[in-house]
C-alpha atoms as an extended CHARMM CRD file, in Angstrom:
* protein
*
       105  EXT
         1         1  UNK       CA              4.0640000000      -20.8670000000       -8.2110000000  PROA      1               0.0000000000
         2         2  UNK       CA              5.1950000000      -18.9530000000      -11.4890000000  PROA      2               0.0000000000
         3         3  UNK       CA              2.9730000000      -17.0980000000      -13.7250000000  PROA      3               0.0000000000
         4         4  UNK       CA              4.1510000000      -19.3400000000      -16.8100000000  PROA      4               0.0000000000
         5         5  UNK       CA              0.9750000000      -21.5710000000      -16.4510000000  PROA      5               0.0000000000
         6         6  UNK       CA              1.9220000000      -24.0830000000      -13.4680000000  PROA      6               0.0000000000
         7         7  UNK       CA             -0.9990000000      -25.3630000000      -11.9100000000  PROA      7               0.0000000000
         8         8  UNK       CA             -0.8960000000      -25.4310000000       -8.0870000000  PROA      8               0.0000000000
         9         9  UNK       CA             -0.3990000000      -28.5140000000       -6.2100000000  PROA      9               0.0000000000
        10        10  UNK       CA             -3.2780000000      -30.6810000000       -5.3080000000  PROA      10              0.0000000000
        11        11  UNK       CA             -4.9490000000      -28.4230000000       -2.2140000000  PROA      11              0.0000000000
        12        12  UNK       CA             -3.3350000000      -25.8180000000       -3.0240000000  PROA      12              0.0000000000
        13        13  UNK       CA             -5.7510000000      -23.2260000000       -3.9240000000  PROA      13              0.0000000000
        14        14  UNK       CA             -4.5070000000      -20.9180000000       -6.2700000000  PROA      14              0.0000000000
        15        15  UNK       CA             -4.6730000000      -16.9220000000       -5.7570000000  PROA      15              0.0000000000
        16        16  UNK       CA             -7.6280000000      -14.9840000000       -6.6950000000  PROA      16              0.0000000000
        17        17  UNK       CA             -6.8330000000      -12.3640000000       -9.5270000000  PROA      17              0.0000000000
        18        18  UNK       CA             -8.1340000000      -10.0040000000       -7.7050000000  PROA      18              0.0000000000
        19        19  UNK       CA             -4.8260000000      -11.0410000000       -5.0680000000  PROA      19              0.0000000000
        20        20  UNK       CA             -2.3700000000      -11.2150000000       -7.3620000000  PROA      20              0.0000000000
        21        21  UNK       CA             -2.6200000000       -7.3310000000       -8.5260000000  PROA      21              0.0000000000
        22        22  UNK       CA             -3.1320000000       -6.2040000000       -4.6690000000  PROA      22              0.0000000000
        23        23  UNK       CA             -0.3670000000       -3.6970000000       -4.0430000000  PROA      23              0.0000000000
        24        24  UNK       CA              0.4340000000       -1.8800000000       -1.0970000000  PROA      24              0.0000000000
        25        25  UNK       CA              2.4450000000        0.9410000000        0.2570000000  PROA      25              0.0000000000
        26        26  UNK       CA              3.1500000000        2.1940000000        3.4190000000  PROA      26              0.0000000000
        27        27  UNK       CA              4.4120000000        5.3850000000        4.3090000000  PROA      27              0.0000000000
        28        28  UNK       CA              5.5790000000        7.1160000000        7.5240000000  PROA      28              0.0000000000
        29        29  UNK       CA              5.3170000000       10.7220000000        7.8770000000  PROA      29              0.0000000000
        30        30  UNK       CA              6.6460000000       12.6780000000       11.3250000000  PROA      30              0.0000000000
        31        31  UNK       CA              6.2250000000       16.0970000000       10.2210000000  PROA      31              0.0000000000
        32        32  UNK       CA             10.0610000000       16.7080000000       10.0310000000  PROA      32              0.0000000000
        33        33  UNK       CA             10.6580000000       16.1490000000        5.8670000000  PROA      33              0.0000000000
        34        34  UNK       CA              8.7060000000       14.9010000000        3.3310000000  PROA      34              0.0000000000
        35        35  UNK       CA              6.5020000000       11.3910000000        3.8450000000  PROA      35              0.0000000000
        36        36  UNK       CA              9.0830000000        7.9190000000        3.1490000000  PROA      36              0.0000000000
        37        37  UNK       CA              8.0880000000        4.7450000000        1.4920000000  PROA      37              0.0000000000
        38        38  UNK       CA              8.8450000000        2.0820000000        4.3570000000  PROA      38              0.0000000000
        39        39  UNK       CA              7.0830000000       -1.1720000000        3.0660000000  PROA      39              0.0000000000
        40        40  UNK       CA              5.3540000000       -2.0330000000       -0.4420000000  PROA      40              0.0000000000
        41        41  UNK       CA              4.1780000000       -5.3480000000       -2.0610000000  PROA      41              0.0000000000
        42        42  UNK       CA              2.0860000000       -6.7610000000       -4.5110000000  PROA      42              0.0000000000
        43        43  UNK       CA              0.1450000000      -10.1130000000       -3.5450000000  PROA      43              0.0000000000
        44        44  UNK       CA              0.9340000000      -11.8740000000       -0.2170000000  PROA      44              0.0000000000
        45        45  UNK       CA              2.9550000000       -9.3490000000        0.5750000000  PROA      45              0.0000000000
        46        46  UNK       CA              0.9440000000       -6.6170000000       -0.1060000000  PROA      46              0.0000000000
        47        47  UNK       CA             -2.1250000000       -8.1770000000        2.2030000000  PROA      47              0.0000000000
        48        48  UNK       CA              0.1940000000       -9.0640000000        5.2020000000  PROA      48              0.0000000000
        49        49  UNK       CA              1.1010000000       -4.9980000000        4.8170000000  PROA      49              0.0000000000
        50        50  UNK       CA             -2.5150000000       -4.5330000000        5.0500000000  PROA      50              0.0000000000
        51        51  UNK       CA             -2.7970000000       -7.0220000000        7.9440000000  PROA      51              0.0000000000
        52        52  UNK       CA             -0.1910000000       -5.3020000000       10.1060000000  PROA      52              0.0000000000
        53        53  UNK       CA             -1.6260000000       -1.4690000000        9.3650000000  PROA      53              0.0000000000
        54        54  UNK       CA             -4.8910000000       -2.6650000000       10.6570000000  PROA      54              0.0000000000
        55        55  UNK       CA             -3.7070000000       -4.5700000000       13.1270000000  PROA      55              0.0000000000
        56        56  UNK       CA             -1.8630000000       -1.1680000000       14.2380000000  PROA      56              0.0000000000
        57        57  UNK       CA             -4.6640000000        0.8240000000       13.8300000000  PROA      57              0.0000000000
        58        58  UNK       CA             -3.1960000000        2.2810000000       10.9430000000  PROA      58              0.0000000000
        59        59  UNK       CA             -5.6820000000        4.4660000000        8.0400000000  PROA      59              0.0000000000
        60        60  UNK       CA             -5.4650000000        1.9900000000        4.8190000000  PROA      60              0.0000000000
        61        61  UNK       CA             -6.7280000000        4.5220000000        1.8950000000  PROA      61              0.0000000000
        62        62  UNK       CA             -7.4290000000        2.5000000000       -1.6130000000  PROA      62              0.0000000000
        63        63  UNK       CA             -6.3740000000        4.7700000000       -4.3230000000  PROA      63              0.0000000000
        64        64  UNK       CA             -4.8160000000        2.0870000000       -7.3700000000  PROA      64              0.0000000000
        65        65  UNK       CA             -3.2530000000        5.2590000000       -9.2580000000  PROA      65              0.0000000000
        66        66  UNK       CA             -1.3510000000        6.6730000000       -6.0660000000  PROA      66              0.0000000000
        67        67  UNK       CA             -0.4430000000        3.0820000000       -4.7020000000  PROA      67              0.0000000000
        68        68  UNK       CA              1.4230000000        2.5330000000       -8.0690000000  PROA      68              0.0000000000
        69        69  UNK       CA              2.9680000000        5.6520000000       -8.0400000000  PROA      69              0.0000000000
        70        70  UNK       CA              4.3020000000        5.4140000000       -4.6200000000  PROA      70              0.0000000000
        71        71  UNK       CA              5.4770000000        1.6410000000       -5.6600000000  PROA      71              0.0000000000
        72        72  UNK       CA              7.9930000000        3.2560000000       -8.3140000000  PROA      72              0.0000000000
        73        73  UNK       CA             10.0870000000        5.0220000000       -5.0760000000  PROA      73              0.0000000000
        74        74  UNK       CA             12.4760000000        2.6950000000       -2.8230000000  PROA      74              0.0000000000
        75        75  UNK       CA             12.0250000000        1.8630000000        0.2920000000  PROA      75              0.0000000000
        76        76  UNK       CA             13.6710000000        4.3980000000        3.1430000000  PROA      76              0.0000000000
        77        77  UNK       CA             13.1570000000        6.9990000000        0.2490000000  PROA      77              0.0000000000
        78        78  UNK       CA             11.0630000000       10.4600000000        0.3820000000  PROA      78              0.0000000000
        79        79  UNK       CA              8.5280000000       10.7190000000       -1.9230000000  PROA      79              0.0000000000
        80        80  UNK       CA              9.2200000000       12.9520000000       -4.8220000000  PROA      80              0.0000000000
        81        81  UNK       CA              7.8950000000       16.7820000000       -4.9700000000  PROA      81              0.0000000000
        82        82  UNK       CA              5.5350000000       15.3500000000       -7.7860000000  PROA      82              0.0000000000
        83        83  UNK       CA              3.3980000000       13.0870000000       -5.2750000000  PROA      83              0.0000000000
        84        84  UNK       CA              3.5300000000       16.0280000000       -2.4030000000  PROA      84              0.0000000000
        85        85  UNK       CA             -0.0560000000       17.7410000000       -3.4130000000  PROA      85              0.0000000000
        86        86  UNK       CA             -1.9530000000       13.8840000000       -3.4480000000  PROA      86              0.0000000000
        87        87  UNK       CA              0.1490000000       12.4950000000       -0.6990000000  PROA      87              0.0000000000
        88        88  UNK       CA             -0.6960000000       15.5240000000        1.3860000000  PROA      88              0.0000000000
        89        89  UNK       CA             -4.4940000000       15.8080000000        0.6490000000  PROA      89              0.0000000000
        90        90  UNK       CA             -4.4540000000       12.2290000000        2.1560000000  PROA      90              0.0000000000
        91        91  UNK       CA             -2.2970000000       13.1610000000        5.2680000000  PROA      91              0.0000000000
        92        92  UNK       CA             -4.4090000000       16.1400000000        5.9940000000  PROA      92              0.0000000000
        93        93  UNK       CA             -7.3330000000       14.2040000000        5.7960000000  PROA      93              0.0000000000
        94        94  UNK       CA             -6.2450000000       11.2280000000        8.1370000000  PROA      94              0.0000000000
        95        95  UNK       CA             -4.9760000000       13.7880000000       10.6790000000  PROA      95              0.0000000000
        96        96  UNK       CA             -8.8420000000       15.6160000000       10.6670000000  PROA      96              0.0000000000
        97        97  UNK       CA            -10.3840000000       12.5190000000       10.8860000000  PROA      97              0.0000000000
        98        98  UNK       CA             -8.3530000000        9.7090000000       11.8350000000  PROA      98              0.0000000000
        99        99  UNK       CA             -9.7310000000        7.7430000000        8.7750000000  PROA      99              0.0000000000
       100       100  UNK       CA             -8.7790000000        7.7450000000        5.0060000000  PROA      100             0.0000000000
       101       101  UNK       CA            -11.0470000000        9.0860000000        2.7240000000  PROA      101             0.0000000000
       102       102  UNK       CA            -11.7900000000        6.1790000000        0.1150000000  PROA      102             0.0000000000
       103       103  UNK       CA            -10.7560000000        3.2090000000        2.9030000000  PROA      103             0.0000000000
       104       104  UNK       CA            -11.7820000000       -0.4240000000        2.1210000000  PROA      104             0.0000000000
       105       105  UNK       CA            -14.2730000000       -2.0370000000        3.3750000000  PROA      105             0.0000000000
């Protein structure tokens, strides 16, 4: 479906807003450089990312403002010294706990 105003097919439900704006990154971090952007979507995409961290046992943190910026970097990329301070305060916190701080429910 394209956002120009098509209407689904009959039975096709069409995607909550709420669905449409879901973004997700992941990252993977192994202590040896800085954190790298390995998968990010919006939509679909973004909730089978979700489905496969959980799935995983992965820590999903829900913070909008850090999700976009880490959506701006390419995939198989480092994140830039400007996200180190947020991206670490989030590390450091799944490695205490094993959770995220501001998870979803």
């Amino acid at each position: 479906m394209s956002g120009d105003g098509d209407r689904p097919d009959a039975g096709q439900e069409e995607p909550a807003a709420d669905d449409r704006r879901r973004l997700a990154v992941a990252l993977h971090y192994d202590k040896a450089g800085a954190p790298t952007v390995t998968a990010k979507g919006r939509g679909a995409v973004a909730r089978r990312i979700e489905e496969t961290a959980r799935a995983h046992g992965v820590p999903i943190e829900a913070d909008p403002l850090l999700a976009e910026a880490l959506a701006q970097i390419e995939i198989d990329q480092e994140i830039p010294v400007e996200l180190y301070q947020a991206v670490a305060v989030l590390i450091g916190f799944i490695l205490r706990t094993g959770t995220a701080p501001h998870a979803p429910r």
